[in-house]
XYZ file of C-alpha atoms in Angstrom:
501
model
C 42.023 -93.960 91.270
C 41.701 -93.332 94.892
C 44.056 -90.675 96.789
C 46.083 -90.541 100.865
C 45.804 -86.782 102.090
C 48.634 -88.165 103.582
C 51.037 -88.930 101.975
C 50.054 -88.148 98.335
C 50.446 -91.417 97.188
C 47.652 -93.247 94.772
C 45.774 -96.342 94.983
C 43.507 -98.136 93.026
C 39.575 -98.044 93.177
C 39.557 -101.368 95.233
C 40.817 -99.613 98.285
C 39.297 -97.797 101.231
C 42.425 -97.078 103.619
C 46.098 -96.194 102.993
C 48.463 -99.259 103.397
C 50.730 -96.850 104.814
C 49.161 -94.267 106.738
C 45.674 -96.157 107.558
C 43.544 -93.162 106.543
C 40.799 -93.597 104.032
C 41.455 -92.831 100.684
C 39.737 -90.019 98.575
C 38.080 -90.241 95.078
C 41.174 -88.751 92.716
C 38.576 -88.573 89.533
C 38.868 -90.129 86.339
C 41.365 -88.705 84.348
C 44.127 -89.845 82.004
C 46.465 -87.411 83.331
C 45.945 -88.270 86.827
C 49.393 -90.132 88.219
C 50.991 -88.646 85.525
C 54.084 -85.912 85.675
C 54.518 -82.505 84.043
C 57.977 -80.913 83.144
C 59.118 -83.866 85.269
C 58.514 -81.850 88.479
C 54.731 -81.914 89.127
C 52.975 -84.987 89.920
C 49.045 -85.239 89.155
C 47.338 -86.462 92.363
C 43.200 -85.543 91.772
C 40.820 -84.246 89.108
C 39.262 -81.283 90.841
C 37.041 -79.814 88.024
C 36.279 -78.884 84.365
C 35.618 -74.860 83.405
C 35.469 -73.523 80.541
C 39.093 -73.055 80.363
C 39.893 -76.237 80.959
C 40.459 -78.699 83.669
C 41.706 -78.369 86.849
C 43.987 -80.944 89.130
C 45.650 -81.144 92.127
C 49.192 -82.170 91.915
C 52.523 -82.300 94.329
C 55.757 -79.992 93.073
C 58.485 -83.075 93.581
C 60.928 -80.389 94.172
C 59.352 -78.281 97.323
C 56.339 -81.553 98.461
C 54.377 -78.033 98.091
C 50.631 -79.111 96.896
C 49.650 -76.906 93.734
C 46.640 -76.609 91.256
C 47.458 -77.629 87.415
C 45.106 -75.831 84.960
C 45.426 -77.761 81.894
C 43.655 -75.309 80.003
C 41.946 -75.517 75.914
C 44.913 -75.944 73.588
C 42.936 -74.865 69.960
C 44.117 -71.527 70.696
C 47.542 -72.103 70.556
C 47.381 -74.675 67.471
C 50.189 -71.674 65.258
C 53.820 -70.781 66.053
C 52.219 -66.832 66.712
C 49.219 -67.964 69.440
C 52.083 -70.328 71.478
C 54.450 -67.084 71.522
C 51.377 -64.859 72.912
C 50.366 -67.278 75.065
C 54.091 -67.368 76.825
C 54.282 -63.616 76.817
C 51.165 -62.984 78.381
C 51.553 -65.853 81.118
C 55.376 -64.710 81.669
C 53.514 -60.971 82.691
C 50.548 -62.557 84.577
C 53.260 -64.234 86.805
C 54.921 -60.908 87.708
C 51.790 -60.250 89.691
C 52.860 -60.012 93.205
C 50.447 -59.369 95.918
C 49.244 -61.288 99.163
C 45.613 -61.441 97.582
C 46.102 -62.264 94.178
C 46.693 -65.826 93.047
C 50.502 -66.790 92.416
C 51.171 -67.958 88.995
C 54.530 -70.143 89.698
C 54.637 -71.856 86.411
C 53.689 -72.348 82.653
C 54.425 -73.907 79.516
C 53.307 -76.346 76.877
C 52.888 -80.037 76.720
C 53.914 -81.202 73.600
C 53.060 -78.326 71.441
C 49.318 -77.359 71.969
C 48.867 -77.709 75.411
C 49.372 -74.849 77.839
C 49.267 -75.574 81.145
C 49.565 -72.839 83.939
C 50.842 -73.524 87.952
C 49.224 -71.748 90.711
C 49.246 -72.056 94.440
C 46.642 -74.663 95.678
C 43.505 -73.114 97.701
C 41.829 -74.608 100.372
C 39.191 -72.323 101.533
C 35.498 -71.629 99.817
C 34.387 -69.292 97.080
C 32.785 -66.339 97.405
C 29.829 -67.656 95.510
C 29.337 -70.514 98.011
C 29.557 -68.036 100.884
C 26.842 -66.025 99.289
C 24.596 -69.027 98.719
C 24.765 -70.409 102.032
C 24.254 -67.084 103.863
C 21.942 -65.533 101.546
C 24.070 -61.839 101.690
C 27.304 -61.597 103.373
C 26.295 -58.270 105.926
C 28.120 -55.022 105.425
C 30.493 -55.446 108.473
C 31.662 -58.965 106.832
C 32.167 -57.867 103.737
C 33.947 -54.774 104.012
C 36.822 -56.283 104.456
C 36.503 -58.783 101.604
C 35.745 -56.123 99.129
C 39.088 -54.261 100.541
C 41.137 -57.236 99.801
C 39.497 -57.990 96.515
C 39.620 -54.678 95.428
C 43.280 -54.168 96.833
C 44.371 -57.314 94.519
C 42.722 -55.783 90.937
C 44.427 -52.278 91.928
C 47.853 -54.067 92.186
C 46.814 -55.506 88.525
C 45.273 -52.638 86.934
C 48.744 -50.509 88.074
C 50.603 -53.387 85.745
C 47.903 -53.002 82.798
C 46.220 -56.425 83.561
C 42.958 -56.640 83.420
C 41.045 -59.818 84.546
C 38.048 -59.796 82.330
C 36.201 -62.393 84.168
C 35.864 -61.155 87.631
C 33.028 -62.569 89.769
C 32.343 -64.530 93.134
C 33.438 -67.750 91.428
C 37.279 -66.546 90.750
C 37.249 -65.060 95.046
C 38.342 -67.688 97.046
C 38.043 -66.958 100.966
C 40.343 -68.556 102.849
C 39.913 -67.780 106.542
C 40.732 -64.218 107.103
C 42.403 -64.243 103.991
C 40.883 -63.328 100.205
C 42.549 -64.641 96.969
C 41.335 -63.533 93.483
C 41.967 -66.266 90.973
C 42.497 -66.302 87.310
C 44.163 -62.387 86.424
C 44.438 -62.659 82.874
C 43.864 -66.600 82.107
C 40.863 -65.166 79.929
C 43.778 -63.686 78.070
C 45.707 -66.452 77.216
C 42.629 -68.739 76.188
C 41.033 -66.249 73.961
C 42.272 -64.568 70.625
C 42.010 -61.260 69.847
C 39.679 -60.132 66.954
C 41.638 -58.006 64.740
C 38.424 -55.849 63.708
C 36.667 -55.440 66.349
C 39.747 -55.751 69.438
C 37.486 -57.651 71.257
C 38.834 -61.532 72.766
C 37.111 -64.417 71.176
C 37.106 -68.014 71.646
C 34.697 -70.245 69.346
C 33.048 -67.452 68.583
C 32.014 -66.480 71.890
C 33.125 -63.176 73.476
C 35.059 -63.487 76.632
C 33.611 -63.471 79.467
C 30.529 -64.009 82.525
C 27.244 -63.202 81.275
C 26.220 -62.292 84.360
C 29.131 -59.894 85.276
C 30.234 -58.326 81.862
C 30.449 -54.936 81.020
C 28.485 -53.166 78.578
C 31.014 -52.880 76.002
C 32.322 -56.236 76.657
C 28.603 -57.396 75.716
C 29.353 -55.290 72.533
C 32.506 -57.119 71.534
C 34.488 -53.341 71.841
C 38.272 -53.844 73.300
C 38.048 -53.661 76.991
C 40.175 -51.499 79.837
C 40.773 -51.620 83.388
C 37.336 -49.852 83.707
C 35.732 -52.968 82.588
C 36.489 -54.925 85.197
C 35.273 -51.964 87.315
C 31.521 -52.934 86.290
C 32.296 -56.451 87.119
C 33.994 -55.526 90.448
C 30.225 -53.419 90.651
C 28.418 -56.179 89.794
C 30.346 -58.350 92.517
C 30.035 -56.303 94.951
C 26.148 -55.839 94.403
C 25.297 -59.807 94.748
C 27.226 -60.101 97.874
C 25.421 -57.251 99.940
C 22.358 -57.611 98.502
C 22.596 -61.488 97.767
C 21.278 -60.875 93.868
C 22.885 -59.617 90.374
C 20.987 -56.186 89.865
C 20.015 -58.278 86.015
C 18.520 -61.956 85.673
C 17.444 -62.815 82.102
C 15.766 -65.851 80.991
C 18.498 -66.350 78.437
C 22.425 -65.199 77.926
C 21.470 -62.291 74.830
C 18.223 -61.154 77.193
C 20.778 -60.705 79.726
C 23.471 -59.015 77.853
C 20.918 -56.733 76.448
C 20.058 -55.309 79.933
C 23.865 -54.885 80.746
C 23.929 -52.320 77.813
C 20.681 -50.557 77.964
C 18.740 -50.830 81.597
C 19.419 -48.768 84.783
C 20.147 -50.975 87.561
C 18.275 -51.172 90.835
C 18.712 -49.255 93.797
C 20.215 -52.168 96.783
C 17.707 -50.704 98.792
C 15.366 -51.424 96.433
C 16.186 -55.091 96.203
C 16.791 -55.762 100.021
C 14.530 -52.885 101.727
C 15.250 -55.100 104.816
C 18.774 -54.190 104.919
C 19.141 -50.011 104.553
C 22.549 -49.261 102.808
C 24.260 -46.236 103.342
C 23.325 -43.796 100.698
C 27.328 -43.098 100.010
C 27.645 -46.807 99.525
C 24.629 -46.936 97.123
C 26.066 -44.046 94.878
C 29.518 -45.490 94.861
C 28.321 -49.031 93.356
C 25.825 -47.498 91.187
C 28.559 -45.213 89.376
C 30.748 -48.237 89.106
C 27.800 -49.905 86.992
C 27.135 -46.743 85.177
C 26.443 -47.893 81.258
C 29.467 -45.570 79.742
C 32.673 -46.566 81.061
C 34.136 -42.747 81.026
C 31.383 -42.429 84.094
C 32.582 -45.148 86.404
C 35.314 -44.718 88.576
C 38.671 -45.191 86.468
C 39.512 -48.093 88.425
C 39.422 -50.349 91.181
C 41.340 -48.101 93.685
C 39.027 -44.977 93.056
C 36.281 -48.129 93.531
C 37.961 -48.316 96.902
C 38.558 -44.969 97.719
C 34.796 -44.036 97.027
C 33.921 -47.068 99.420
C 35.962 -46.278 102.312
C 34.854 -42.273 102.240
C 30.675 -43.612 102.329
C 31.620 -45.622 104.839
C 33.575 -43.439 106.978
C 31.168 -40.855 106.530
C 28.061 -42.891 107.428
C 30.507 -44.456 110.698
C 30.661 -40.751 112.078
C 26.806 -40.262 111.650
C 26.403 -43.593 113.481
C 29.133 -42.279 116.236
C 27.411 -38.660 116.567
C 23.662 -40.144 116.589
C 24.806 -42.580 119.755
C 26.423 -39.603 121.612
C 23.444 -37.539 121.391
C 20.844 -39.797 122.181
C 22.864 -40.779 125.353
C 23.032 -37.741 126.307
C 26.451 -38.195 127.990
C 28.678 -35.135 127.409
C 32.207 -36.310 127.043
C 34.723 -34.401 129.388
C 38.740 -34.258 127.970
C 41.754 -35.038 130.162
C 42.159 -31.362 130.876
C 38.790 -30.569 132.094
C 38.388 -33.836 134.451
C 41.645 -32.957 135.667
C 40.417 -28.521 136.337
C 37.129 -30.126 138.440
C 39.078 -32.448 140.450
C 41.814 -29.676 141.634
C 38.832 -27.691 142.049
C 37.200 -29.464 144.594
C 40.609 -30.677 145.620
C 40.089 -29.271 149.305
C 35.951 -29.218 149.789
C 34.103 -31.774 151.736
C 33.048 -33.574 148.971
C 34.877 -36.069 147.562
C 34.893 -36.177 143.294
C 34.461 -40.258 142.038
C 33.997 -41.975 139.406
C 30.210 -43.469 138.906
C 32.245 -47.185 138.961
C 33.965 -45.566 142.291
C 30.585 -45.001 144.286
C 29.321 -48.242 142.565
C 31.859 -50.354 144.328
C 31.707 -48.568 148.207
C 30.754 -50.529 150.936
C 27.267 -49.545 152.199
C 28.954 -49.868 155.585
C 31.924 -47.163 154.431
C 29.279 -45.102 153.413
C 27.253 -45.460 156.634
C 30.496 -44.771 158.694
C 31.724 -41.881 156.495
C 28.670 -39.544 156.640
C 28.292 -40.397 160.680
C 31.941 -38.683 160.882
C 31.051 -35.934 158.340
C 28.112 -35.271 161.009
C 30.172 -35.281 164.223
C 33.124 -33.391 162.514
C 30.892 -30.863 161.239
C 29.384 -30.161 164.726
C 32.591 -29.285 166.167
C 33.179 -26.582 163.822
C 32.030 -23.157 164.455
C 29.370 -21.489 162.055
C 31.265 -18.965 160.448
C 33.772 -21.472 158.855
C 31.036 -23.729 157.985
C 29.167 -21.010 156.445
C 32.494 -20.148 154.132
C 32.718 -23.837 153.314
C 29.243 -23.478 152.116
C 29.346 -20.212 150.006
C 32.652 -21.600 148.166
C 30.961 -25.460 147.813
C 28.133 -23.204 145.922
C 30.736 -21.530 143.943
C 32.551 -24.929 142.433
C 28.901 -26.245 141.824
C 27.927 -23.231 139.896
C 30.560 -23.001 137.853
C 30.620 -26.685 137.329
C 27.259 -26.460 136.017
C 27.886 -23.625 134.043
C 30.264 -25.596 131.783
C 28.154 -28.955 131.847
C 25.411 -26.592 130.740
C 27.403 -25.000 128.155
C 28.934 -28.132 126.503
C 25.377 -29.705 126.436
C 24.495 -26.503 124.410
C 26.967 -26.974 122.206
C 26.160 -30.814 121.580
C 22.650 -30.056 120.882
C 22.849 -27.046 118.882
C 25.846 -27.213 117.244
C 27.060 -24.500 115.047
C 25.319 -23.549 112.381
C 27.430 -22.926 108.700
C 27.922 -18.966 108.281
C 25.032 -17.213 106.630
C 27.120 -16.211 103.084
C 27.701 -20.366 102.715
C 24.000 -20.616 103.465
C 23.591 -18.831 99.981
C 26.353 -20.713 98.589
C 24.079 -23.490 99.141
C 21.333 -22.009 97.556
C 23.017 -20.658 94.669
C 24.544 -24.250 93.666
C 20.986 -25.539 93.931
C 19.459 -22.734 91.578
C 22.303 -24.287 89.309
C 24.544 -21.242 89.248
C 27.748 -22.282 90.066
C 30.170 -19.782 89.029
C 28.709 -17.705 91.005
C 28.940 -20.324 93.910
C 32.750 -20.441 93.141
C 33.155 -16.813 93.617
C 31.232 -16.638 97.217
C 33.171 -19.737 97.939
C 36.533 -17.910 96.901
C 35.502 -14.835 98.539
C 34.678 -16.558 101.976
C 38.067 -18.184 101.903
C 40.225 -15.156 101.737
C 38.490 -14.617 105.550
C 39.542 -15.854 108.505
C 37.784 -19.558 109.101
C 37.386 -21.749 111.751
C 38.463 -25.192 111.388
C 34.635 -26.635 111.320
C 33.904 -23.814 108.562
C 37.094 -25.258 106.645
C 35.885 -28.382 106.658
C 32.505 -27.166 105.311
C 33.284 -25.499 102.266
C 36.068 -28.177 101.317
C 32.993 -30.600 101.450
C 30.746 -28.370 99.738
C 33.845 -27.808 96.866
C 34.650 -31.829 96.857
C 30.698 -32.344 95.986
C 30.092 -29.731 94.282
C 33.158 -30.843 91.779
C 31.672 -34.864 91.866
C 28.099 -33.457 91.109
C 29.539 -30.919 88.371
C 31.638 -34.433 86.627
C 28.654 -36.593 86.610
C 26.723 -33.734 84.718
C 29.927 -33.861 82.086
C 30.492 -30.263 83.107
C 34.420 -31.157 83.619
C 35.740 -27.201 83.451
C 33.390 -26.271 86.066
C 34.471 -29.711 88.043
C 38.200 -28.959 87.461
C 37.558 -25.423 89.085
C 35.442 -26.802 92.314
C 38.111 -29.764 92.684
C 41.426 -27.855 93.099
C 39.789 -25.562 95.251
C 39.719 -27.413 97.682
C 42.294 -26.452 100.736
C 45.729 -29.168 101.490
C 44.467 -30.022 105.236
C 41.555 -31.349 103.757
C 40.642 -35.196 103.846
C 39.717 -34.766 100.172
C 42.878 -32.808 99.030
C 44.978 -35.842 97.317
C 41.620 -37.494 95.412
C 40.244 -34.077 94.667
C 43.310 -32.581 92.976
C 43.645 -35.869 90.534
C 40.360 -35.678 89.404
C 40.482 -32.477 89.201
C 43.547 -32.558 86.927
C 41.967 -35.108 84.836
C 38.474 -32.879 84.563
C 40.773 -30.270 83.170
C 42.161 -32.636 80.213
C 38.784 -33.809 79.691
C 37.780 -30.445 79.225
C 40.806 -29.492 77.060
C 40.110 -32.188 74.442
């Protein structure tokens, strides 16, 4: 069968254009179903591909001449009265999902009685996979906002207790500017749950990518949102560095690997493309081995992102204003030199000001600077002179003092000096009680910020060692006007259940 873009209409093989629209046709597949309506409302216009799912088509929604995709997906598993209920319970809660990068699930039900069939908006744009084949890598400033998208859409799901299970570049469709994961929960609905184990199984086969699964879901063990938080890792890997951090000549080699090696440093792999070392430690933790160490799900993912990033922006930033050597004046100081100089001879511009004078003007002005100057008498030019000095001194005086402060800036206070040193030397309730100590004094903002830091890592560094009391302690310590206040006092709340259990 052959298929009008047009108007939606089919044709048989032996034509090339549309009798009605003159375009030429498209291959619609082979397919029984194609031509064919479901729930007398969808009409089946092309075979677009077979998973393993099931088989995907292209059909037309009578009702709204929308264009959707049909997934007409394996009906063994729903062969008994109790696998067709489960099957409509967990599609009915997939389609609650509501969220501009996630998928829309419009419709579902069975043909007959052992085929399920599932409705979803129709996607035009490419997969992540294909994007990452035909550039190689997808660079950092690309795919930042791809992974915020992406990792905005499996937030929205994990906050509804869905978990995808089969996340990977495959199931991220880019369309434009716009990302759409596919799939939340369709590994569900195919795949029946092991009643021994709690694991999903189809055929005998545990659910899943090889290539993306989790450690425990390469053990058969029942899965949670942190799961997909290794594939989301895994993901997120292969598009920055343009490889999985595990190839294996065979599916078990592979697996094997996902459960018992470390996985590469990105720089490591790509030593062509330096990542920021935030960045590095926030994928590596999502790919830690026990899923208690990763982040607890895709928003903390997101959160641990954006902070690297942020962090490693305002390096950039400082590193481009001191090797310029340009010290940056406010409103309120440009606006003290100006009424300064307000009444001397010389005239304040900007550098695009003189740029853009006439060399005429400038000619003409200084030959009437001379002749006005000779007709005045010494003494006043003299006082014009001593006060020109003045402005210029002091002018200098502050450039010279603002450059000081841009190249040495201030140093932390000697007693968080030792803080430092203490918390290396591993001896951190003594760190604490400097730290509280130095906080009962009088701080500047900058010296704020430095020991909320120095709390906020301290806390991470103290969680990763399993040492959740001590992390509990650093965490809420840290002060409300910090950046790290919100993030710091939930982990630090869950550090202190983890340590009451």
């Amino acid at each position: 069968m052959k298929l009008c873009d047009t108007c939606n209409e089919l044709f048989d093989d032996d034509k090339d254009l549309c009798p009605v629209d003159s375009v030429r046709l498209a291959d619609a597949g082979k397919s029984p179903f194609i031509g064919k309506y479901i729930d007398d409302r969808y009409r089946i216009l092309a075979f677009l591909g077979q998973g393993s799912m099931g088989a995907v088509f292209r059909a037309l929604d009578e009702t709204t001449s929308r264009q959707m995709a049909i997934k007409l997906l394996h009906g063994s598993r729903v062969a008994d009265p109790n696998s067709r209920r489960r099957f409509l319970r967990e599609a009915k809660t997939i389609s609650s999902l509501n969220h501009p990068n996630i998928v829309k699930l419009f419709h579902y039900g069975l043909l007959g009685e052992e085929q399920p069939y599932i409705v979803t908006e129709f996607l035009k744009g490419e997969s992540l996979a294909r994007r990452i084949r035909d550039k190689g890598h997808i660079s950092l400033d690309e795919a930042l906002p791809i992974m915020r998208q992406v990792l905005s859409a499996v937030a929205e799901a994990h906050r509804a207790k869905i978990i995808h299970r089969d996340l990977k570049p495959e199931n991220i469709v880019l369309e434009n500017e716009i990302v759409k994961v596919l799939d939340f929960g369709v590994a569900k609905l195919m795949f029946e749950r092991n009643e021994q184990s709690g694991s999903l199984t189809m055929d005998g086969k545990v659910c899943g990518s090889p290539g993306y699964m989790s450690p425990e879901q390469c053990r058969g063990e029942e899965l949670d949102i942190r799961s997909d938080v290794y594939s989301l890792g895994v993901t997120i890997f292969e598009m920055l560095t343009g490889k999985r951090p595990f190839y294996a000549d065979d599916v078990m080699g592979l697996m094997f690997m996902h459960v018992n090696r470390p996985p590469p440093s990105m720089n490591a792999i790509r030593v062509d493309l330096p990542f920021p070392n935030g960045l590095e430690a926030a994928v590596r933790k999502s790919l830690s081995k026990t899923k208690f160490e990763r982040q607890a799900n895709a928003e903390e993912l997101l959160d641990d992102i954006e902070m690297a990033l942020s962090k490693f922006e305002k390096k950039k930033d400082s590193a481009a204003v001191a090797s310029s050597g340009w010290i940056p004046f406010d409103d309120a100081s440009t606006k003290a030199v100006h009424m300064a100089l307000k009444d001397s001879q010389f005239a304040i511009t900007t550098p695009q000001e003189v740029l853009n004078i006439p060399e005429s003007q400038l000619r003409e002005d200084t030959a009437h600077a001379e002749q006005a100057s000779g007709k005045k008498d010494i003494l006043s030019a003299g006082s014009k002179h001593r006060f020109n000095v003045f402005v210029f001194t002091l002018v200098s005086a502050f450039l010279m003092f603002s450059a000081l402060k841009l190249v040495f800036p201030e140093q932390p206070p000697p007693a968080l000096s030792t803080v430092e040193e203490l918390i290396t030397q591993g001896r951190t309730a003594e760190a604490l009680q400097m730290l509280d100590k130095i906080k009962r004094q009088k701080l500047k903002p900058q010296e704020q910020t430095y020991v909320d830091d120095l709390l906020f890592n301290l806390g991470v560094r103290l969680a990763q060692a399993k040492n959740y009391q001590g992390a509990a302690d650093s965490l809420l310590r840290v002060s409300k006007n910090s950046e790290h206040f919100a993030k710091a006092t939930n982990l630090g709340k869950r550090y202190r259940k983890l340590s009451e259990n």
